[in-house]
């Protein structure tokens, strides 16, 4: 790797440039029957960068990416960055009103689109748009030659991408992340997991979800093949299992619910994916009984729990070296090098002793710049780094995650739940994830989510939504909770469902459950 990957200046698209120089003929992207080499991806993204620059897009401008995940989309990401701009992935399945709101919020100056977007309408009539580029109209196909390598001189402090996440107010939050933010995480991951040009890495997460950062840029950093997981395979577990095998994947990265679905519906037997050496999961708690089963089936694979809100990239990690003995959730582990993970107690002090708990604050090079066009909300979550926060590599600000954690005796952090998942019922403060952990201990439970439904009499009623083996009853689930929890934490209702609703990033859609059972 060149100086761009060391301590000097660098940008995310330099990873592609270096891979193309060192391994021009290696496979960069696999998109169904199509493959691109690193030389081809580098050249294509240069042409796109030149088209954007010719359209008036400048350094720091925002460019919307309204495409299904595809070779075009990957080339588009690198092309936007080479043009010195910032890419804003738009969920092709989202309603047009939401897409327009996001595009208007960050004032996108250009839109990249194509025929393989989600089939819905496109926000391509926005005021101020300098260009709408259809990425299937590649000048290389018509013989038009454009300038060679494009370099606009952006560096670590320049904005690279904005990821919009759901806001508690109903208005999406634009999380702004720099080239340096992305590189700090990607460099660590490539080194820690030994990613190399022989690897074939899954690309399962949608591009508007932060798991995609490791997929797209980790593959480029390692000159590995990025294998795009087809949407159809994601929807059908048997097909997904077949795809993992036939695509020869060596690295998998997704939310735990996808792996749980494979375990539940794909008929997996011992060593189902012999080529898979590394399984990374993030985004939500992995039910421990399901994790244990997966590790039993795949004794040769390395399994790692990655933790981090979109605002921090991945900031802590925990390698699950052995199948868990108990049903307690596995830790979220320790901070990445150069990152400080500080636990602030309710009294405002820093937790230092095992067993102490509080809100997790993260500081260091992976932490976002702030929320786009929202200084008030930015000021609420980016606070001065607490005095005594050892381990942070620069950065005066710490991000308040809103996550509650406990210091373990071995120094690992244990996730307790969200501050906003702490609810009041009958005068008691209840942590919903604690109830979920009790339910997951029942052998028949595959997945569950406990939600609080507002009720005038008791403030909130607790509803447990459970996916369980056939024949399971609410009575049995209630007993499982009574065996582990105080009476006030026993759910008022147990709803047996075929599947939990998912958001566009495959996380459990708790809001939908509240609406359904209110």
mmCIF file of N, CA, C and O in Angstrom, residues 352-444:
data_model
loop_
_atom_site.group_PDB
_atom_site.id
_atom_site.type_symbol
_atom_site.label_atom_id
_atom_site.label_comp_id
_atom_site.label_asym_id
_atom_site.label_seq_id
_atom_site.Cartn_x
_atom_site.Cartn_y
_atom_site.Cartn_z
ATOM 1 N N UNK A 352 -15.170 3.205 35.883
ATOM 2 C CA UNK A 352 -13.842 2.587 35.820
ATOM 3 C C UNK A 352 -13.814 1.196 36.429
ATOM 4 O O UNK A 352 -12.896 0.422 36.166
ATOM 5 N N UNK A 353 -14.820 0.859 37.210
ATOM 6 C CA UNK A 353 -14.822 -0.423 37.913
ATOM 7 C C UNK A 353 -15.757 -1.412 37.220
ATOM 8 O O UNK A 353 -16.810 -1.031 36.710
ATOM 9 N N UNK A 354 -15.377 -2.692 37.206
ATOM 10 C CA UNK A 354 -16.265 -3.705 36.628
ATOM 11 C C UNK A 354 -17.649 -3.659 37.262
ATOM 12 O O UNK A 354 -17.783 -3.497 38.480
ATOM 13 N N UNK A 355 -18.670 -3.770 36.420
ATOM 14 C CA UNK A 355 -20.038 -3.739 36.907
ATOM 15 C C UNK A 355 -20.681 -2.381 36.808
ATOM 16 O O UNK A 355 -21.920 -2.272 36.835
ATOM 17 N N UNK A 356 -19.879 -1.319 36.703
ATOM 18 C CA UNK A 356 -20.457 0.013 36.562
ATOM 19 C C UNK A 356 -21.063 0.161 35.171
ATOM 20 O O UNK A 356 -20.572 -0.414 34.199
ATOM 21 N N UNK A 357 -22.121 0.959 35.094
ATOM 22 C CA UNK A 357 -22.796 1.128 33.812
ATOM 23 C C UNK A 357 -23.127 2.589 33.570
ATOM 24 O O UNK A 357 -23.090 3.419 34.486
ATOM 25 N N UNK A 358 -23.465 2.894 32.327
ATOM 26 C CA UNK A 358 -23.820 4.257 31.961
ATOM 27 C C UNK A 358 -23.907 4.389 30.455
ATOM 28 O O UNK A 358 -23.879 3.397 29.713
ATOM 29 N N UNK A 359 -23.981 5.638 29.994
ATOM 30 C CA UNK A 359 -24.084 5.885 28.557
ATOM 31 C C UNK A 359 -22.705 5.840 27.908
ATOM 32 O O UNK A 359 -21.723 6.348 28.453
ATOM 33 N N UNK A 360 -22.632 5.235 26.727
ATOM 34 C CA UNK A 360 -21.369 5.104 26.012
ATOM 35 C C UNK A 360 -21.126 6.339 25.154
ATOM 36 O O UNK A 360 -21.970 6.728 24.344
ATOM 37 N N UNK A 361 -19.956 6.945 25.327
ATOM 38 C CA UNK A 361 -19.501 8.058 24.503
ATOM 39 C C UNK A 361 -18.286 7.608 23.703
ATOM 40 O O UNK A 361 -17.412 6.903 24.229
ATOM 41 N N UNK A 362 -18.227 8.007 22.437
ATOM 42 C CA UNK A 362 -17.140 7.598 21.552
ATOM 43 C C UNK A 362 -16.431 8.829 21.013
ATOM 44 O O UNK A 362 -17.076 9.767 20.514
ATOM 45 N N UNK A 363 -15.122 8.835 21.090
ATOM 46 C CA UNK A 363 -14.340 9.905 20.471
ATOM 47 C C UNK A 363 -13.187 9.291 19.696
ATOM 48 O O UNK A 363 -12.786 8.158 19.942
ATOM 49 N N UNK A 364 -12.674 10.048 18.753
ATOM 50 C CA UNK A 364 -11.570 9.542 17.938
ATOM 51 C C UNK A 364 -11.818 9.761 16.458
ATOM 52 O O UNK A 364 -12.786 10.422 16.054
ATOM 53 N N UNK A 365 -10.965 9.191 15.604
ATOM 54 C CA UNK A 365 -10.986 9.512 14.169
ATOM 55 C C UNK A 365 -12.157 8.960 13.382
ATOM 56 O O UNK A 365 -12.343 9.341 12.229
ATOM 57 N N UNK A 366 -12.945 8.070 13.956
ATOM 58 C CA UNK A 366 -14.088 7.520 13.213
ATOM 59 C C UNK A 366 -15.364 8.334 13.397
ATOM 60 O O UNK A 366 -16.357 8.090 12.706
ATOM 61 N N UNK A 367 -15.352 9.287 14.325
ATOM 62 C CA UNK A 367 -16.587 10.004 14.677
ATOM 63 C C UNK A 367 -16.945 11.043 13.616
ATOM 64 O O UNK A 367 -16.092 11.791 13.139
ATOM 65 N N UNK A 368 -18.236 11.106 13.300
ATOM 66 C CA UNK A 368 -18.748 11.997 12.261
ATOM 67 C C UNK A 368 -18.394 13.456 12.512
ATOM 68 O O UNK A 368 -18.070 13.875 13.626
ATOM 69 N N UNK A 369 -18.545 14.252 11.450
ATOM 70 C CA UNK A 369 -18.385 15.699 11.569
ATOM 71 C C UNK A 369 -19.607 16.317 12.240
ATOM 72 O O UNK A 369 -19.506 17.297 12.965
ATOM 73 N N UNK A 370 -20.793 15.762 11.963
ATOM 74 C CA UNK A 370 -22.027 16.287 12.540
ATOM 75 C C UNK A 370 -23.193 15.936 11.651
ATOM 76 O O UNK A 370 -23.048 15.195 10.670
ATOM 77 N N UNK A 371 -24.381 16.454 11.978
ATOM 78 C CA UNK A 371 -25.562 16.250 11.140
ATOM 79 C C UNK A 371 -25.669 17.387 10.142
ATOM 80 O O UNK A 371 -25.510 18.562 10.499
ATOM 81 N N UNK A 372 -25.945 17.027 8.899
ATOM 82 C CA UNK A 372 -26.027 18.041 7.852
ATOM 83 C C UNK A 372 -27.154 19.036 8.166
ATOM 84 O O UNK A 372 -28.272 18.641 8.475
ATOM 85 N N UNK A 373 -26.784 20.311 8.121
ATOM 86 C CA UNK A 373 -27.784 21.378 8.217
ATOM 87 C C UNK A 373 -28.613 21.289 9.494
ATOM 88 O O UNK A 373 -29.785 21.648 9.511
ATOM 89 N N UNK A 374 -27.999 20.810 10.567
ATOM 90 C CA UNK A 374 -28.746 20.656 11.822
ATOM 91 C C UNK A 374 -27.809 20.898 13.011
ATOM 92 O O UNK A 374 -27.468 19.975 13.762
ATOM 93 N N UNK A 375 -27.385 22.156 13.196
ATOM 94 C CA UNK A 375 -26.429 22.443 14.275
ATOM 95 C C UNK A 375 -26.989 22.182 15.666
ATOM 96 O O UNK A 375 -26.240 21.824 16.574
ATOM 97 N N UNK A 376 -28.298 22.326 15.831
ATOM 98 C CA UNK A 376 -28.885 22.119 17.159
ATOM 99 C C UNK A 376 -28.760 20.664 17.570
ATOM 100 O O UNK A 376 -28.282 20.345 18.668
ATOM 101 N N UNK A 377 -29.153 19.757 16.684
ATOM 102 C CA UNK A 377 -29.063 18.337 17.013
ATOM 103 C C UNK A 377 -27.601 17.897 17.106
ATOM 104 O O UNK A 377 -27.250 17.050 17.929
ATOM 105 N N UNK A 378 -26.739 18.477 16.280
ATOM 106 C CA UNK A 378 -25.313 18.155 16.352
ATOM 107 C C UNK A 378 -24.750 18.513 17.718
ATOM 108 O O UNK A 378 -24.011 17.739 18.339
ATOM 109 N N UNK A 379 -25.117 19.692 18.204
ATOM 110 C CA UNK A 379 -24.610 20.148 19.505
ATOM 111 C C UNK A 379 -25.112 19.267 20.642
ATOM 112 O O UNK A 379 -24.437 19.112 21.669
ATOM 113 N N UNK A 380 -26.290 18.667 20.455
ATOM 114 C CA UNK A 380 -26.844 17.795 21.497
ATOM 115 C C UNK A 380 -26.067 16.497 21.643
ATOM 116 O O UNK A 380 -25.998 15.929 22.731
ATOM 117 N N UNK A 381 -25.491 16.008 20.542
ATOM 118 C CA UNK A 381 -24.848 14.687 20.591
ATOM 119 C C UNK A 381 -23.331 14.738 20.530
ATOM 120 O O UNK A 381 -22.666 13.782 20.952
ATOM 121 N N UNK A 382 -22.747 15.817 19.989
ATOM 122 C CA UNK A 382 -21.292 15.960 19.991
ATOM 123 C C UNK A 382 -20.909 16.878 21.139
ATOM 124 O O UNK A 382 -21.112 18.091 21.090
ATOM 125 N N UNK A 383 -20.365 16.284 22.182
ATOM 126 C CA UNK A 383 -20.065 17.012 23.413
ATOM 127 C C UNK A 383 -18.558 16.982 23.653
ATOM 128 O O UNK A 383 -17.836 16.173 23.054
ATOM 129 N N UNK A 384 -18.044 17.862 24.506
ATOM 130 C CA UNK A 384 -16.611 17.818 24.808
ATOM 131 C C UNK A 384 -16.193 16.447 25.323
ATOM 132 O O UNK A 384 -16.897 15.843 26.132
ATOM 133 N N UNK A 385 -15.076 15.970 24.823
ATOM 134 C CA UNK A 385 -14.573 14.669 25.275
ATOM 135 C C UNK A 385 -14.331 14.710 26.780
ATOM 136 O O UNK A 385 -13.651 15.615 27.267
ATOM 137 N N UNK A 386 -14.900 13.770 27.540
ATOM 138 C CA UNK A 386 -14.731 13.802 28.998
ATOM 139 C C UNK A 386 -13.262 13.775 29.421
ATOM 140 O O UNK A 386 -12.438 13.105 28.792
ATOM 141 N N UNK A 387 -12.962 14.534 30.449
ATOM 142 C CA UNK A 387 -11.599 14.516 31.007
ATOM 143 C C UNK A 387 -11.299 13.115 31.517
ATOM 144 O O UNK A 387 -12.121 12.495 32.189
ATOM 145 N N UNK A 388 -10.144 12.605 31.148
ATOM 146 C CA UNK A 388 -9.782 11.259 31.573
ATOM 147 C C UNK A 388 -10.112 10.196 30.560
ATOM 148 O O UNK A 388 -9.962 9.006 30.831
ATOM 149 N N UNK A 389 -10.572 10.616 29.356
ATOM 150 C CA UNK A 389 -10.890 9.649 28.308
ATOM 151 C C UNK A 389 -9.599 9.216 27.616
ATOM 152 O O UNK A 389 -9.161 9.845 26.658
ATOM 153 N N UNK A 390 -8.993 8.191 28.122
ATOM 154 C CA UNK A 390 -7.727 7.718 27.574
ATOM 155 C C UNK A 390 -7.963 6.949 26.278
ATOM 156 O O UNK A 390 -8.972 6.283 26.102
ATOM 157 N N UNK A 391 -7.006 7.066 25.357
ATOM 158 C CA UNK A 391 -7.020 6.225 24.156
ATOM 159 C C UNK A 391 -7.484 6.906 22.898
ATOM 160 O O UNK A 391 -7.313 6.387 21.806
ATOM 161 N N UNK A 392 -8.092 8.102 23.004
ATOM 162 C CA UNK A 392 -8.591 8.754 21.791
ATOM 163 C C UNK A 392 -7.451 9.386 21.022
ATOM 164 O O UNK A 392 -6.578 10.028 21.594
ATOM 165 N N UNK A 393 -7.461 9.222 19.723
ATOM 166 C CA UNK A 393 -6.443 9.786 18.846
ATOM 167 C C UNK A 393 -6.971 11.099 18.280
ATOM 168 O O UNK A 393 -7.470 11.160 17.166
ATOM 169 N N UNK A 394 -6.884 12.136 19.074
ATOM 170 C CA UNK A 394 -7.347 13.433 18.612
ATOM 171 C C UNK A 394 -8.850 13.551 18.683
ATOM 172 O O UNK A 394 -9.573 12.616 18.961
ATOM 173 N N UNK A 395 -9.334 14.752 18.416
ATOM 174 C CA UNK A 395 -10.768 14.988 18.396
ATOM 175 C C UNK A 395 -11.263 15.504 19.721
ATOM 176 O O UNK A 395 -11.265 14.773 20.701
ATOM 177 N N UNK A 396 -11.658 16.762 19.768
ATOM 178 C CA UNK A 396 -12.141 17.338 21.024
ATOM 179 C C UNK A 396 -13.552 16.912 21.371
ATOM 180 O O UNK A 396 -13.996 17.115 22.489
ATOM 181 N N UNK A 397 -14.271 16.330 20.393
ATOM 182 C CA UNK A 397 -15.673 15.994 20.611
ATOM 183 C C UNK A 397 -15.881 14.498 20.772
ATOM 184 O O UNK A 397 -15.183 13.694 20.150
ATOM 185 N N UNK A 398 -16.852 14.162 21.592
ATOM 186 C CA UNK A 398 -17.260 12.773 21.771
ATOM 187 C C UNK A 398 -18.728 12.664 21.377
ATOM 188 O O UNK A 398 -19.521 13.581 21.624
ATOM 189 N N UNK A 399 -19.081 11.543 20.776
ATOM 190 C CA UNK A 399 -20.453 11.314 20.359
ATOM 191 C C UNK A 399 -21.214 10.574 21.441
ATOM 192 O O UNK A 399 -20.789 9.502 21.888
ATOM 193 N N UNK A 400 -22.341 11.130 21.846
ATOM 194 C CA UNK A 400 -23.218 10.463 22.810
ATOM 195 C C UNK A 400 -24.054 9.446 22.050
ATOM 196 O O UNK A 400 -24.940 9.809 21.271
ATOM 197 N N UNK A 401 -23.785 8.169 22.267
ATOM 198 C CA UNK A 401 -24.442 7.135 21.474
ATOM 199 C C UNK A 401 -25.897 6.919 21.868
ATOM 200 O O UNK A 401 -26.692 6.420 21.074
ATOM 201 N N UNK A 402 -26.253 7.244 23.126
ATOM 202 C CA UNK A 402 -27.593 6.909 23.608
ATOM 203 C C UNK A 402 -27.701 5.444 23.992
ATOM 204 O O UNK A 402 -28.770 4.976 24.390
ATOM 205 N N UNK A 403 -26.586 4.707 23.906
ATOM 206 C CA UNK A 403 -26.564 3.293 24.274
ATOM 207 C C UNK A 403 -26.064 3.142 25.706
ATOM 208 O O UNK A 403 -25.088 3.797 26.114
ATOM 209 N N UNK A 404 -26.697 2.260 26.431
ATOM 210 C CA UNK A 404 -26.283 1.968 27.792
ATOM 211 C C UNK A 404 -25.423 0.710 27.794
ATOM 212 O O UNK A 404 -25.782 -0.302 27.192
ATOM 213 N N UNK A 405 -24.278 0.781 28.468
ATOM 214 C CA UNK A 405 -23.358 -0.349 28.508
ATOM 215 C C UNK A 405 -22.860 -0.555 29.932
ATOM 216 O O UNK A 405 -22.968 0.333 30.786
ATOM 217 N N UNK A 406 -22.307 -1.736 30.152
ATOM 218 C CA UNK A 406 -21.717 -2.070 31.445
ATOM 219 C C UNK A 406 -20.264 -2.476 31.230
ATOM 220 O O UNK A 406 -19.941 -3.145 30.239
ATOM 221 N N UNK A 407 -19.408 -2.085 32.144
ATOM 222 C CA UNK A 407 -18.014 -2.524 32.099
ATOM 223 C C UNK A 407 -17.920 -3.951 32.613
ATOM 224 O O UNK A 407 -18.332 -4.234 33.746
ATOM 225 N N UNK A 408 -17.409 -4.860 31.797
ATOM 226 C CA UNK A 408 -17.243 -6.239 32.211
ATOM 227 C C UNK A 408 -15.972 -6.430 33.018
ATOM 228 O O UNK A 408 -15.048 -5.606 32.963
ATOM 229 N N UNK A 409 -15.920 -7.521 33.751
ATOM 230 C CA UNK A 409 -14.743 -7.808 34.569
ATOM 231 C C UNK A 409 -13.492 -7.996 33.721
ATOM 232 O O UNK A 409 -12.372 -7.756 34.180
ATOM 233 N N UNK A 410 -13.668 -8.431 32.468
ATOM 234 C CA UNK A 410 -12.528 -8.661 31.587
ATOM 235 C C UNK A 410 -12.187 -7.435 30.746
ATOM 236 O O UNK A 410 -11.351 -7.505 29.847
ATOM 237 N N UNK A 411 -12.836 -6.305 31.021
ATOM 238 C CA UNK A 411 -12.547 -5.084 30.280
ATOM 239 C C UNK A 411 -13.406 -4.873 29.050
ATOM 240 O O UNK A 411 -13.354 -3.816 28.425
ATOM 241 N N UNK A 412 -14.207 -5.895 28.691
ATOM 242 C CA UNK A 412 -15.092 -5.738 27.539
ATOM 243 C C UNK A 412 -16.366 -5.009 27.932
ATOM 244 O O UNK A 412 -16.849 -5.133 29.056
ATOM 245 N N UNK A 413 -16.913 -4.272 26.978
ATOM 246 C CA UNK A 413 -18.172 -3.574 27.195
ATOM 247 C C UNK A 413 -19.327 -4.493 26.859
ATOM 248 O O UNK A 413 -19.282 -5.222 25.870
ATOM 249 N N UNK A 414 -20.373 -4.431 27.682
ATOM 250 C CA UNK A 414 -21.571 -5.237 27.471
ATOM 251 C C UNK A 414 -22.734 -4.289 27.176
ATOM 252 O O UNK A 414 -23.005 -3.364 27.948
ATOM 253 N N UNK A 415 -23.385 -4.494 26.053
ATOM 254 C CA UNK A 415 -24.512 -3.656 25.650
ATOM 255 C C UNK A 415 -25.740 -3.987 26.490
ATOM 256 O O UNK A 415 -26.133 -5.148 26.600
ATOM 257 N N UNK A 416 -26.336 -2.962 27.093
ATOM 258 C CA UNK A 416 -27.528 -3.166 27.920
ATOM 259 C C UNK A 416 -28.806 -2.758 27.199
ATOM 260 O O UNK A 416 -29.870 -3.310 27.469
ATOM 261 N N UNK A 417 -28.704 -1.803 26.303
ATOM 262 C CA UNK A 417 -29.890 -1.353 25.583
ATOM 263 C C UNK A 417 -29.811 0.123 25.259
ATOM 264 O O UNK A 417 -28.833 0.801 25.569
ATOM 265 N N UNK A 418 -30.849 0.618 24.616
ATOM 266 C CA UNK A 418 -30.940 2.021 24.258
ATOM 267 C C UNK A 418 -31.574 2.827 25.388
ATOM 268 O O UNK A 418 -32.451 2.340 26.087
ATOM 269 N N UNK A 419 -31.103 4.051 25.530
ATOM 270 C CA UNK A 419 -31.780 4.942 26.469
ATOM 271 C C UNK A 419 -33.257 5.083 26.085
ATOM 272 O O UNK A 419 -34.133 5.125 26.946
ATOM 273 N N UNK A 420 -33.503 5.150 24.763
ATOM 274 C CA UNK A 420 -34.878 5.335 24.330
ATOM 275 C C UNK A 420 -35.652 4.026 24.294
ATOM 276 O O UNK A 420 -36.805 3.996 23.897
ATOM 277 N N UNK A 421 -35.024 2.902 24.692
ATOM 278 C CA UNK A 421 -35.752 1.651 24.867
ATOM 279 C C UNK A 421 -36.041 1.394 26.343
ATOM 280 O O UNK A 421 -36.607 0.374 26.704
ATOM 281 N N UNK A 422 -35.614 2.333 27.177
ATOM 282 C CA UNK A 422 -36.010 2.277 28.578
ATOM 283 C C UNK A 422 -37.380 2.914 28.673
ATOM 284 O O UNK A 422 -37.573 4.058 28.255
ATOM 285 N N UNK A 423 -38.336 2.192 29.188
ATOM 286 C CA UNK A 423 -39.700 2.710 29.240
ATOM 287 C C UNK A 423 -40.231 2.607 30.664
ATOM 288 O O UNK A 423 -39.723 1.844 31.487
ATOM 289 N N UNK A 424 -41.260 3.393 30.925
ATOM 290 C CA UNK A 424 -41.939 3.339 32.222
ATOM 291 C C UNK A 424 -43.241 2.552 32.061
ATOM 292 O O UNK A 424 -43.991 2.763 31.108
ATOM 293 N N UNK A 425 -43.481 1.643 33.002
ATOM 294 C CA UNK A 425 -44.757 0.933 33.055
ATOM 295 C C UNK A 425 -45.095 0.704 34.521
ATOM 296 O O UNK A 425 -44.257 0.210 35.298
ATOM 297 N N UNK A 426 -46.284 1.123 34.890
ATOM 298 C CA UNK A 426 -46.757 0.959 36.279
ATOM 299 C C UNK A 426 -45.771 1.547 37.292
ATOM 300 O O UNK A 426 -45.594 1.026 38.391
ATOM 301 N N UNK A 427 -45.094 2.614 36.884
ATOM 302 C CA UNK A 427 -44.164 3.282 37.785
ATOM 303 C C UNK A 427 -42.757 2.729 37.774
ATOM 304 O O UNK A 427 -41.842 3.323 38.362
ATOM 305 N N UNK A 428 -42.544 1.616 37.121
ATOM 306 C CA UNK A 428 -41.210 1.003 37.062
ATOM 307 C C UNK A 428 -40.504 1.393 35.760
ATOM 308 O O UNK A 428 -41.129 1.542 34.710
ATOM 309 N N UNK A 429 -39.189 1.524 35.840
ATOM 310 C CA UNK A 429 -38.401 1.722 34.639
ATOM 311 C C UNK A 429 -37.942 0.348 34.136
ATOM 312 O O UNK A 429 -37.344 -0.426 34.886
ATOM 313 N N UNK A 430 -38.225 0.073 32.875
ATOM 314 C CA UNK A 430 -37.982 -1.256 32.313
ATOM 315 C C UNK A 430 -37.073 -1.143 31.092
ATOM 316 O O UNK A 430 -37.254 -0.254 30.248
ATOM 317 N N UNK A 431 -36.106 -2.041 30.991
ATOM 318 C CA UNK A 431 -35.233 -2.131 29.821
ATOM 319 C C UNK A 431 -35.771 -3.240 28.914
ATOM 320 O O UNK A 431 -35.762 -4.424 29.283
ATOM 321 N N UNK A 432 -36.247 -2.871 27.744
ATOM 322 C CA UNK A 432 -36.902 -3.831 26.855
ATOM 323 C C UNK A 432 -35.962 -4.954 26.417
ATOM 324 O O UNK A 432 -36.382 -6.099 26.246
ATOM 325 N N UNK A 433 -34.684 -4.633 26.221
ATOM 326 C CA UNK A 433 -33.752 -5.673 25.762
ATOM 327 C C UNK A 433 -33.537 -6.753 26.814
ATOM 328 O O UNK A 433 -33.191 -7.887 26.483
ATOM 329 N N UNK A 434 -33.736 -6.410 28.083
ATOM 330 C CA UNK A 434 -33.606 -7.423 29.141
ATOM 331 C C UNK A 434 -34.723 -8.458 29.012
ATOM 332 O O UNK A 434 -34.504 -9.660 29.233
ATOM 333 N N UNK A 435 -35.923 -7.993 28.668
ATOM 334 C CA UNK A 435 -37.038 -8.922 28.463
ATOM 335 C C UNK A 435 -36.767 -9.786 27.236
ATOM 336 O O UNK A 435 -37.018 -11.003 27.243
ATOM 337 N N UNK A 436 -36.243 -9.179 26.191
ATOM 338 C CA UNK A 436 -35.930 -9.940 24.981
ATOM 339 C C UNK A 436 -34.890 -11.024 25.264
ATOM 340 O O UNK A 436 -34.986 -12.149 24.745
ATOM 341 N N UNK A 437 -33.900 -10.704 26.091
ATOM 342 C CA UNK A 437 -32.882 -11.702 26.438
ATOM 343 C C UNK A 437 -33.511 -12.886 27.165
ATOM 344 O O UNK A 437 -33.144 -14.048 26.947
ATOM 345 N N UNK A 438 -34.489 -12.610 28.035
ATOM 346 C CA UNK A 438 -35.167 -13.695 28.757
ATOM 347 C C UNK A 438 -35.953 -14.577 27.789
ATOM 348 O O UNK A 438 -35.956 -15.807 27.911
ATOM 349 N N UNK A 439 -36.583 -13.971 26.799
ATOM 350 C CA UNK A 439 -37.339 -14.742 25.818
ATOM 351 C C UNK A 439 -36.412 -15.571 24.932
ATOM 352 O O UNK A 439 -36.714 -16.721 24.596
ATOM 353 N N UNK A 440 -35.285 -14.991 24.540
ATOM 354 C CA UNK A 440 -34.346 -15.720 23.690
ATOM 355 C C UNK A 440 -33.784 -16.964 24.383
ATOM 356 O O UNK A 440 -33.321 -17.895 23.715
ATOM 357 N N UNK A 441 -33.839 -16.970 25.698
ATOM 358 C CA UNK A 441 -33.345 -18.142 26.427
ATOM 359 C C UNK A 441 -34.274 -19.347 26.259
ATOM 360 O O UNK A 441 -33.865 -20.484 26.509
ATOM 361 N N UNK A 442 -35.505 -19.109 25.816
ATOM 362 C CA UNK A 442 -36.435 -20.215 25.592
ATOM 363 C C UNK A 442 -36.032 -20.924 24.304
ATOM 364 O O UNK A 442 -35.870 -20.292 23.257
ATOM 365 N N UNK A 443 -35.868 -22.246 24.336
ATOM 366 C CA UNK A 443 -35.352 -22.961 23.158
ATOM 367 C C UNK A 443 -36.229 -22.857 21.911
ATOM 368 O O UNK A 443 -35.743 -23.036 20.797
ATOM 369 N N UNK A 444 -37.505 -22.554 22.079
ATOM 370 C CA UNK A 444 -38.398 -22.491 20.917
ATOM 371 C C UNK A 444 -38.373 -21.131 20.229
ATOM 372 O O UNK A 444 -38.866 -20.989 19.106
#
